[in-house]
Coordinates of C-alpha atoms in Angstrom, one line a residue:
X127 CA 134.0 134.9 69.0
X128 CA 136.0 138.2 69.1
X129 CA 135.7 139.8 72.7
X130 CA 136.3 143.7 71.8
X131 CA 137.2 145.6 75.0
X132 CA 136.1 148.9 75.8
X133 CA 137.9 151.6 77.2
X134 CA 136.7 154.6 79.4
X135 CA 138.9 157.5 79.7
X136 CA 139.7 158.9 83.2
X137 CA 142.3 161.6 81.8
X138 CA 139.2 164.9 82.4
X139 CA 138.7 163.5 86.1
X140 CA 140.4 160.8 87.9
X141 CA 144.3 161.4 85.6
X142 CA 144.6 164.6 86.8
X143 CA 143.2 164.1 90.0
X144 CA 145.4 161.1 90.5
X145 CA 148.8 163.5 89.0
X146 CA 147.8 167.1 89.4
X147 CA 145.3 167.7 92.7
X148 CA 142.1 167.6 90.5
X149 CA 143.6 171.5 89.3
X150 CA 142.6 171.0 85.6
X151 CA 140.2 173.8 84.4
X152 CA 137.4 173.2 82.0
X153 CA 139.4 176.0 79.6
X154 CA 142.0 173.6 79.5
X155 CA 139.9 170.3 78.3
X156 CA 137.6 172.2 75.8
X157 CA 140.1 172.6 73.1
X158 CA 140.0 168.7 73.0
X159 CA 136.7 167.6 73.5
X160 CA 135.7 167.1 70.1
X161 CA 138.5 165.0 69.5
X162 CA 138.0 162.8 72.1
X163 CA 134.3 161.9 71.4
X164 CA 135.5 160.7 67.8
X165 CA 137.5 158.2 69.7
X166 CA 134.8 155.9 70.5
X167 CA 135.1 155.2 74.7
X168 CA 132.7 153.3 76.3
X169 CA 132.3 157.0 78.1
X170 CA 134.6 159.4 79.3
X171 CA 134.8 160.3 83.0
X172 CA 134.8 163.8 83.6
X173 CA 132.7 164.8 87.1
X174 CA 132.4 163.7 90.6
X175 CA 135.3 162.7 92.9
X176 CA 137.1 165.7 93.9
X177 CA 136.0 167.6 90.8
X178 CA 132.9 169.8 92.5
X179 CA 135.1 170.6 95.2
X180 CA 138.0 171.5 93.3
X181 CA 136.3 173.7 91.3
X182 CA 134.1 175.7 93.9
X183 CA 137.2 175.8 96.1
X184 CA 140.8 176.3 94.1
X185 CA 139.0 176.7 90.2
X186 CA 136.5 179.4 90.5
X187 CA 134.4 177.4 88.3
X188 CA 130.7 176.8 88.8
X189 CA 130.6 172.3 88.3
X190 CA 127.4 172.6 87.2
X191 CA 128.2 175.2 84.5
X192 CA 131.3 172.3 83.8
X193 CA 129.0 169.6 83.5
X194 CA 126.3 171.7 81.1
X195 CA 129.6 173.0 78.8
X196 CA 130.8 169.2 78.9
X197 CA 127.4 167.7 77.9
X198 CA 126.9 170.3 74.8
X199 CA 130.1 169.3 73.6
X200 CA 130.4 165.6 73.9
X201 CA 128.3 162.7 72.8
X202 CA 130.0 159.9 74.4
X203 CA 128.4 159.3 77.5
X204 CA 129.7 161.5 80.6
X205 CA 131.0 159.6 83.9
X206 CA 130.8 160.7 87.3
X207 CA 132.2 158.9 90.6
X208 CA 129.1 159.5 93.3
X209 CA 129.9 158.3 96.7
X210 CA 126.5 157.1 97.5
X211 CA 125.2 158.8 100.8
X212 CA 127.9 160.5 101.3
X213 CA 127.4 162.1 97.5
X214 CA 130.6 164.0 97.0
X215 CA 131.1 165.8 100.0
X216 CA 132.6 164.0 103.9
X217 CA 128.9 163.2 105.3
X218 CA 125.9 161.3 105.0
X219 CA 123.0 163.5 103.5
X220 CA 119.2 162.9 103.9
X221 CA 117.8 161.0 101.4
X222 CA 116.2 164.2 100.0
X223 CA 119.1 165.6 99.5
X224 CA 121.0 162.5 97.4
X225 CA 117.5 162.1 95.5
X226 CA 117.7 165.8 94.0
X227 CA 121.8 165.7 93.6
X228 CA 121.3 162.7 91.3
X229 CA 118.3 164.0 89.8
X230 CA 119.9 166.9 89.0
X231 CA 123.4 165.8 87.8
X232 CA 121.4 163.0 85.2
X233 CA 119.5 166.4 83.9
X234 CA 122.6 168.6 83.3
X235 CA 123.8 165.9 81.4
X236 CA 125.7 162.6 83.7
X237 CA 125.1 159.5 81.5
X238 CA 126.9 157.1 83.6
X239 CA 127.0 157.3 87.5
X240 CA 129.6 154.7 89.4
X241 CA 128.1 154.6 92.5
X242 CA 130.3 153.7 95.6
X243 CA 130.6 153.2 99.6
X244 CA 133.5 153.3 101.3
X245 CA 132.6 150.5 104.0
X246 CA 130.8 148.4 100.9
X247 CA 127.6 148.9 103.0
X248 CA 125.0 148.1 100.8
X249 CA 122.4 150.7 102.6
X250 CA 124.6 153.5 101.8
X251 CA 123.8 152.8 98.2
X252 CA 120.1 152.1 98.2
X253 CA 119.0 155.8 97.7
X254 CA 121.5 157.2 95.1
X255 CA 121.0 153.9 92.7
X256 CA 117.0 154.3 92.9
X257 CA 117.4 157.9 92.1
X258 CA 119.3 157.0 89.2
X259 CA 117.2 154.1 88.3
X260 CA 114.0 156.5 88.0
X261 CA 116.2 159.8 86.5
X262 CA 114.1 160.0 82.5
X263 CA 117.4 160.0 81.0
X264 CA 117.9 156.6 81.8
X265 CA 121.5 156.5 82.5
X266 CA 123.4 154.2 83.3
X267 CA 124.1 153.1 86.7
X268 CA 126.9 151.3 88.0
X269 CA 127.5 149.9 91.2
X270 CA 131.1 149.5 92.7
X271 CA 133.1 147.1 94.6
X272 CA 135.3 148.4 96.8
X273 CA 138.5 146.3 96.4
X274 CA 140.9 145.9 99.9
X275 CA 142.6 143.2 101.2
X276 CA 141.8 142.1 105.2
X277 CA 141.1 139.1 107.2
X278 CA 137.6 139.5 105.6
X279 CA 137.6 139.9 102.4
X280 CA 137.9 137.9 99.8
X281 CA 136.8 137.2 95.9
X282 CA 133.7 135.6 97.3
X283 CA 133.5 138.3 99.6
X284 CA 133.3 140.8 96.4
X285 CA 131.0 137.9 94.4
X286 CA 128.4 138.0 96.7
X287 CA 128.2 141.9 96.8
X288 CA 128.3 142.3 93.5
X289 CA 124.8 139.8 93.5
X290 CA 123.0 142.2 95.9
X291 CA 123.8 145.4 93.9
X292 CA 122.3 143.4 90.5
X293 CA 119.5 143.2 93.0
X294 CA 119.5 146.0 93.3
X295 CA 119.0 147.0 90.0
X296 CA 122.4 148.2 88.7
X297 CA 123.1 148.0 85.5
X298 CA 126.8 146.8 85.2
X299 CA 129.7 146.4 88.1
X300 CA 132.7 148.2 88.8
X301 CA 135.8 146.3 90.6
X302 CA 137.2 150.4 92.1
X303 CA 141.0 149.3 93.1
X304 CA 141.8 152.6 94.1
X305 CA 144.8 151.9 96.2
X306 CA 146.7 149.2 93.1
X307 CA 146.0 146.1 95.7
X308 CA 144.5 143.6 92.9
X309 CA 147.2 141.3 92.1
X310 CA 147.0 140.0 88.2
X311 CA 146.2 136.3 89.1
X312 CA 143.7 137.1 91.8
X313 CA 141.8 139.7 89.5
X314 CA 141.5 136.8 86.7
X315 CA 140.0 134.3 89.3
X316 CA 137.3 137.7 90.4
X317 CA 136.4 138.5 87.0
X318 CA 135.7 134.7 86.6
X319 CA 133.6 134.5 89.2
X320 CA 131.6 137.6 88.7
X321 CA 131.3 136.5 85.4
X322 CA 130.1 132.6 86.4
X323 CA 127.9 134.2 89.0
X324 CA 126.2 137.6 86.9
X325 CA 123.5 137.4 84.4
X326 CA 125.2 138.0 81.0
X327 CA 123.6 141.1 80.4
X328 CA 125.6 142.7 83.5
X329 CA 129.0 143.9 82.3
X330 CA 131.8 144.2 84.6
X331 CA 134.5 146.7 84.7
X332 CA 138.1 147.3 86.4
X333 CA 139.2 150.4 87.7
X334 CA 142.6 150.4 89.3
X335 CA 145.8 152.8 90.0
X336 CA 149.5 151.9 89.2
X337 CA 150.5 152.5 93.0
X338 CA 151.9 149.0 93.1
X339 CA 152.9 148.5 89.5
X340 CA 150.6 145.8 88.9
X341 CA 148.3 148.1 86.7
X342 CA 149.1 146.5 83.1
X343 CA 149.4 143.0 84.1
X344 CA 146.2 143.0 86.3
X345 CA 144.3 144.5 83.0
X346 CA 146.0 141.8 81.1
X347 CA 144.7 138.9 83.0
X348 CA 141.3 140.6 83.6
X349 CA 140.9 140.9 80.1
X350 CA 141.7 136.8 79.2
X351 CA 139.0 136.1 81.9
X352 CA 136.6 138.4 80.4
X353 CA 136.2 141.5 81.4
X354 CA 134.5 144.0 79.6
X355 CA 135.6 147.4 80.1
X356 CA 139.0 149.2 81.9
X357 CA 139.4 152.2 82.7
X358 CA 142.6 154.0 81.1
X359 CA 144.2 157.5 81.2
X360 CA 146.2 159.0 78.0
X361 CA 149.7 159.2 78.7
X362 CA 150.7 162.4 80.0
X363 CA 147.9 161.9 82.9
X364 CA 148.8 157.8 83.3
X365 CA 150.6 155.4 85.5
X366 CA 152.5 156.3 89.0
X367 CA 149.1 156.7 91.2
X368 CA 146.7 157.2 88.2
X369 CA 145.7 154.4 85.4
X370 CA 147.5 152.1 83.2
X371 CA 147.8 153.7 79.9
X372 CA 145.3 154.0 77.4
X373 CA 147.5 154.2 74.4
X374 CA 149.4 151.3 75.8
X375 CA 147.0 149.1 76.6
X376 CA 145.2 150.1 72.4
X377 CA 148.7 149.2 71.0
X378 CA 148.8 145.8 73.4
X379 CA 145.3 144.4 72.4
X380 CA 145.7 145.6 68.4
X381 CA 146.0 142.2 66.0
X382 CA 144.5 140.3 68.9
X383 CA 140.4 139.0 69.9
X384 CA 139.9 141.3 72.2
X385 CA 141.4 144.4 70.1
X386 CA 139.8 147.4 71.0
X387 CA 139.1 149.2 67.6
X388 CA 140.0 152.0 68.9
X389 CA 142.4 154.7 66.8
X390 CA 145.8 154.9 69.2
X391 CA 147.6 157.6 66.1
X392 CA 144.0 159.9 67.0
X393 CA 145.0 160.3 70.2
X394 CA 148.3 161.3 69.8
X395 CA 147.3 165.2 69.1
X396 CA 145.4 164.9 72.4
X397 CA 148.3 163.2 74.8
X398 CA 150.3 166.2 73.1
X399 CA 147.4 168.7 74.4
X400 CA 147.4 167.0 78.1
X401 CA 151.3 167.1 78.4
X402 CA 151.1 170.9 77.6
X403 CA 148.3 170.9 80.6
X404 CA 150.1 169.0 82.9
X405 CA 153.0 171.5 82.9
X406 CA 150.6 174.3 82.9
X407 CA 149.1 172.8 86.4
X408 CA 152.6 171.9 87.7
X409 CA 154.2 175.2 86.8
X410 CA 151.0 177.1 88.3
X411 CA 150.4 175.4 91.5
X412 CA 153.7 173.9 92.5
X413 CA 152.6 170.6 91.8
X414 CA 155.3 167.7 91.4
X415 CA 153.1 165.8 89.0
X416 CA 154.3 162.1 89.0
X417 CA 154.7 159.9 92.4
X418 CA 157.0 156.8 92.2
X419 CA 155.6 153.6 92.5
X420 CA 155.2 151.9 95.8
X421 CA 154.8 148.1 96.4
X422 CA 154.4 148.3 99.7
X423 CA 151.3 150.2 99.6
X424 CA 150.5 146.2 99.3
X425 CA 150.7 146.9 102.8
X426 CA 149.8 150.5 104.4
X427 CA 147.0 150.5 101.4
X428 CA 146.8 154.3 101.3
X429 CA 145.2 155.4 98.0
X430 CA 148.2 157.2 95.7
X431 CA 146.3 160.8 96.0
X432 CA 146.6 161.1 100.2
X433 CA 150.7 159.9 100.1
X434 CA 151.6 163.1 99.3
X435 CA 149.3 164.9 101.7
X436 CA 150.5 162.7 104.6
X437 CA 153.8 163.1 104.3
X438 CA 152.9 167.2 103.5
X439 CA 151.3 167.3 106.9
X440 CA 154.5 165.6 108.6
X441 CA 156.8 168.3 106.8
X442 CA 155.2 171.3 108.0
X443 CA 155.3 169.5 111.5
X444 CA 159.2 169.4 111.1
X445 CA 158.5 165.7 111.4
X446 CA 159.4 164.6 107.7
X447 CA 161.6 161.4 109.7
X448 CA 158.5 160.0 110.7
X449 CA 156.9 159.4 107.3
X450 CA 157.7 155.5 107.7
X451 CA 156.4 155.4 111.1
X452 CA 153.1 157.0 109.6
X453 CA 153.2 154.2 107.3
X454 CA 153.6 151.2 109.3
X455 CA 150.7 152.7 112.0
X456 CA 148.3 152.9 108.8
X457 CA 147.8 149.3 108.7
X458 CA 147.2 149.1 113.0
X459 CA 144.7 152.3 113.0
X460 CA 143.1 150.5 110.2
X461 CA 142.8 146.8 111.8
X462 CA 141.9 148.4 114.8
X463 CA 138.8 150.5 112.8
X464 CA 137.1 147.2 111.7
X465 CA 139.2 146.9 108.6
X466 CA 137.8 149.5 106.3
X467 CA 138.5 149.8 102.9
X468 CA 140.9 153.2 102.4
X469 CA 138.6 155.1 99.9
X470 CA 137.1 158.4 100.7
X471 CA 136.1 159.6 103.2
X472 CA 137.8 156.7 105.4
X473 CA 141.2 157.0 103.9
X474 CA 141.4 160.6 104.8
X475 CA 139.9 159.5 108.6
X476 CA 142.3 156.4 109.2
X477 CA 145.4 158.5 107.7
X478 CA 144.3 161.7 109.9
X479 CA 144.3 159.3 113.0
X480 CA 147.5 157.3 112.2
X481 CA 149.4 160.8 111.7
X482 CA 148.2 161.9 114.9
X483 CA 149.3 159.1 116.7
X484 CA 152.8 159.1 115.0
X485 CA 153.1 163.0 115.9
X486 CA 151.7 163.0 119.3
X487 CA 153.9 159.6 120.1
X488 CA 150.8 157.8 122.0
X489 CA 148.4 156.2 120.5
X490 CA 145.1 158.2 120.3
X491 CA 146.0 160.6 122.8
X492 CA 144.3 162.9 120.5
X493 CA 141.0 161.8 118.4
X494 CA 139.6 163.2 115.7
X495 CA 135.1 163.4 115.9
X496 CA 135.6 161.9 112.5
X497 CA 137.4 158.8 113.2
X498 CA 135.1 158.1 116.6
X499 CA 132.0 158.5 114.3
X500 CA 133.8 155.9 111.8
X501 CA 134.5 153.6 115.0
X502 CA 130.8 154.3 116.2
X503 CA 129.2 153.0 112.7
X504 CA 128.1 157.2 111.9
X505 CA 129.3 156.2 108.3
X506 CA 127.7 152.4 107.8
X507 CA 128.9 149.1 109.5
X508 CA 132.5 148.2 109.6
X509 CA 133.6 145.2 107.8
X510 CA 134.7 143.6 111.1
X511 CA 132.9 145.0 114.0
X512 CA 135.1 147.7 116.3
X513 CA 136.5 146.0 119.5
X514 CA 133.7 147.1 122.6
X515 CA 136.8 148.2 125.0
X516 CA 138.3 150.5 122.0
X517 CA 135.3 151.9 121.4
X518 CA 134.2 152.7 124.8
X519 CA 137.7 153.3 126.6
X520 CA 140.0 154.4 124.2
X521 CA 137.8 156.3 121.8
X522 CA 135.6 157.3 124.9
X523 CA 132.2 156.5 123.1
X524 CA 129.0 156.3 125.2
X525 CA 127.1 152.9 124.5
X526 CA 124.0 155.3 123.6
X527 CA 125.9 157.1 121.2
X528 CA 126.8 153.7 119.2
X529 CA 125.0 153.3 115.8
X530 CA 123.5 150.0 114.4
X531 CA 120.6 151.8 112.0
X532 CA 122.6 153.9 109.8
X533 CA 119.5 155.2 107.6
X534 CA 117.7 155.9 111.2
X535 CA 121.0 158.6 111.1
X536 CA 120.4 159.7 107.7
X537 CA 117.1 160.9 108.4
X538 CA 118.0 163.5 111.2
X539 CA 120.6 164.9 108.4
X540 CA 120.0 169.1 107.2
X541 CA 116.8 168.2 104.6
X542 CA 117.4 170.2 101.3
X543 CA 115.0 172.8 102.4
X544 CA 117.2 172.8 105.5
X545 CA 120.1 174.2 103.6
X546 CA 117.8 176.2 101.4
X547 CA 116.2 178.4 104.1
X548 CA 120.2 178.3 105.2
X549 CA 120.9 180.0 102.1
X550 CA 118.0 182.6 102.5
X551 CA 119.1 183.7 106.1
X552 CA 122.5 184.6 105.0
X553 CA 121.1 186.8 102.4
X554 CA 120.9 184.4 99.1
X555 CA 117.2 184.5 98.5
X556 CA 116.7 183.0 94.6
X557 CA 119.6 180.4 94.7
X558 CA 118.6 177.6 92.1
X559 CA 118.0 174.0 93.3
X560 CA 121.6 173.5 92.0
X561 CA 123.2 176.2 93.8
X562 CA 121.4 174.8 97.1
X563 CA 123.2 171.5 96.6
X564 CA 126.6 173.1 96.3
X565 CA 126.1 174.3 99.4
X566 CA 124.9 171.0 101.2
X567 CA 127.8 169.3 100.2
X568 CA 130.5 172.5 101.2
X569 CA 129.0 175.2 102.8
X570 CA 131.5 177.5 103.7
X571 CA 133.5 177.0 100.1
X572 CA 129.8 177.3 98.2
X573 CA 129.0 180.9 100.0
X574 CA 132.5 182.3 99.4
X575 CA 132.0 181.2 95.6
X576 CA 128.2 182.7 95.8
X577 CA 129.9 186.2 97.6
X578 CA 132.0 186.3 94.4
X579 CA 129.8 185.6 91.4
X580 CA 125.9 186.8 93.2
X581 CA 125.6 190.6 93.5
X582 CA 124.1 191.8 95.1
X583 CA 123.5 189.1 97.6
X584 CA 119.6 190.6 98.6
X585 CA 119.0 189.4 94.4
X586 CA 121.0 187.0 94.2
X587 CA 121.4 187.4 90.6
X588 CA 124.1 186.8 88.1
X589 CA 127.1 189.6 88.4

C-alpha cells in the first residue's frame, strides 16, 4: 500500500531562524501565505523558538498580533516549537504561567504545538502537554525527542521515551535533531523501533539540520522505514544549518510509494519570494546567510544557530585563534555537565561556559549562575548525574542548594499575577493577559516594547 509522506514547512520559523537570525518580518511572509496553504503541508511552522523574542526585541512586532494575522490568513494548521517549562524564554515558569501561555497561543490560533525539554526530563513536559490536551481547539500536541549522542543514549534510550510521552497523552512524536547528529542507518533502525513499539495511531516525525550533511540521506532512510512526516524548508531558506530541501526532497519521492502529492512547480513563485527575503535580511542586518557544513559537529554537537555566535563572541575578544580550542572544550564542559543534549537553553549554557574557559585559559575560573544551576539540576535532571566533587568544589555549590524535585522549584517561580501586579507598579495598569505573558518570558525587552506602542503608560492604551 502507498505510504504518502507529509511534509511540514519550517521556511516562516525555523529556515530563517536557522539562515537569517530569526530577522524575517511578518510584512515579508504575508505576500505568500495564500500560496502556501494551497500547497497542502501537514502544517506550516511559523511561531515559537526564537520567533517571540525576535520580534519583541529586534522586529518591533507584537507575536501575538503575528500569530492572529497568521491564523486569518492560513488554513493549514500553524506550528509552534514550545520548550515545555521553560516555554520560550531561559527559565522554568510556574505552572500557572505555562497553563495560560498555552492556553492562550491554542486561542490566537497554534494548531500544532511540538513540545520539548532540553534534558528529555519528562516532568518538564507534564504541564505544557496537559494544557494543550484540554485547550477547546483541540490541537494537536506533539511531544519531542531530543536526539544527542553520549555514553547514555541510545535508540532504546529514545524508544522508551517516546512510550512515556504516548502516556502521556501526546498525539504524535517528534525525533528534534537539531545539531544534524542522526546518521542515516541509525535513524532507519529508530524509526523502526518507534514504529514496532507505538500504537499505530501515533505518527512519528523527523526534524533535523544539514550541519553534518547527512540531512537527505537520513530523510531517505527514515522514510523506507516509515516515517510519516519530515520537516523541510523551501530552497532559499534550506540546507547549511537549516533543513533538507523541500523541493528536493518533492522531486526525490515523485513516481515513487511514498510520493508526496505535493505540487514542487507551485512553489517555485514562493522560493522566488524567500530568495528576494533572504537578501533583504542579509543586506539589512549584516547577516552572512549560509554557514558551511560541518562534520565534525559529529563531535562538539553545537546546534548550527550558536556557531556563529561563539566564534562572534571570540572575535570581539581579539581571540578569533581560539575558535578550535572552543570547539574541542565543548565536548569536555559538556561530559563534565552530565551529558546534556545541546538544545536551548543548554546549548547557550555549555557554549557560554566552554568560551569562558577557552578565554580565561583555566578551566572554570569564571562560572556563569546559569551553568551551576544546570550542574545543580535548577533545569531538570542531567542524563548522567554531575560528578559530587565538581559540583561542590569546582562549581562551589552548597549540598543544600542541590535540586532533586524540580517541580518543588517550579512552584516558587513569579505566578502570573506575580508578573501582572509587576506590570501595574511600573505604570501598565490594563495590560491584556497576553501582554502579561510577554513580559514573564522577557521582561526588560516586553516594557521597552510596551514604552513604545502604550501611551500613555497610566492607560495603557493603544498609541
Amino acid at each position: 500500500m502507498a505510504k504518502k509522506v507529509k511534509i511540514t514547512e519550517t521556511v516562516l520559523r525555523d529556515g530563517h531562524q536557522s539562515l537569517c537570525a530569526t530577522r524575517m518580518r511578518y510584512s515579508q511572509m504575508e505576500p505568500m501565505l495564500e500560496e502556501l496553504d494551497k500547497i497542502g503541508y501537514k502544517s506550516l511552522e511559523a511561531w515559537g523558538g526564537a520567533t517571540f523574542d525576535s520580534c519583541l526585541r529586534f522586529l518591533d512586532e507584537d507575536p501575538w498580533e503575528r500569530l492572529d494575522n497568521l491564523k486569518a490568513r492560513l488554513k493549514t494548521p500553524i506550528q509552534m516549537l514550545l520548550r515545555g517549562q521553560n516555554l520560550l524564554g531561559y527559565n522554568h515558569y510556574s505552572d500557572d504561567v505555562v497553563t495560560r501561555f498555552v492556553q492562550k497561543a491554542s486561542k490566537h490560533g497554534v494548531g500544532v504545538f511540538r513540545i520539548f525539554d532540553a534534558l528529555n526530563d519528562i516532568r518538564n513536559l507534564k504541564t505544557a502537554i496537559d494544557a494543550a490536551l484540554a485547550c477547546p481547539e483541540k490541537p494537536e500536541v506533539q511531544g519531542c525527542l531530543v536526539y544527542t549522542v553520549s555514553p547514555v543514549h541510545n535508540n532504546d534510550y529514545f524508544v522508551d521515551l517516546s512510550k512515556k510521552l504516548v502516556d502521556m497523552g501526546v498525539h504524535s512524536i517528534c525525533i528534534k535533531d537539531m545539531s544534524g547528529l542522526l546518521k542515516p542507518y541509525v535513524a532507519e533502525d529508530l524509526v523502526k523501533k518507534l514504529k514496532a513499539s507505538l500504537p499505530d495511531n501515533i505518527p512519528v516525525q523527523l526534524h533535523t539540520h544539514y550541519t553534518s550533511g547527512f540531512g537527505s540521506m537520513t530523510y531517505l532512510k527514515a522514510i523506507e522505514a516509515g516515517v510519516d512526516v519530515i520537516d523541510c524548508a523551501l530552497a532559499p531558506f534550506a540546507l547549511d544549518t537549516s533543513q533538507p530541501c523541500t523541493e528536493t526532497m518533492v522531486a526525490t519521492l515523485e513516481g515513487t510509494e511514498y510520493d508526496t502529492g505535493l505540487d514542487r512547480q507551485a512553489m517555485t513563485p514562493i522560493s522566488k519570494h524567500f530568495l528576494k527575503v533572504k537578501q533583504e535580511l542579509i543586506n539589512e542586518f549584516g547577516l552572512k546567510g549560509y554557514f558551511d557544513v560541518n562534520p565534525n559537529v559529529l563531535d562538539f554537537q553545537i546546534p548550527g544557530g550558536m556557531l556563529s555566535n561563539l566564534a562572534n563572541q571570540l572575535k570581539e575578544a581579539g581571540m578569533e585563534n581560539k575558535y578550535q580550542d572552543l570547539l574541542d572544550e565543548m565536548p569536555r564542559v559538556r561530559k563534565d555537565a552530565g551529558y546534556p543534549p545541546l538544545v536551548t537553553p543548554s546549548s547557550q549554557i555549555v557554549g557560554t561556559m566552554a568560551t569562558f574557559n577557552v578565554m580565561t585559559g583555566e578551566r572554570y575560573k569564571m562560572v556563569p549562575k546559569e551553568f551551576k544551576d544546570l550542574a545543580r539540576g535548577m533545569f531538570g535532571k542531567t542524563p548522567v548525574e554531575v560528578d559530587h566533587d565538581f559540583l561542590t568544589k569546582t562549581l562551589k555549590v552548597a549540598e543544600n542548594e542541590i535540586i532533586t524535585d524540580i517541580k518543588a522549584e517550579d512552584a516558587k517561580a513569579h505566578s502570573f499575577a506575580d508578573f501582572e501586579k509587576e506590570l501595574h507598579e511600573k505604570g501598565f495598569l490594563n495590560p491584556t493577559e497576553e501582554d502579561v505573558l510577554s513580559y514573564a518570558l522577557f521582561p526588560q525587552v516586553a516594557e521597552e516594547f510596551f514604552k513604545k506602542h502604550y501611551a500613555p503608560m497610566t492607560a495603557y492604551k493603544k498609541a
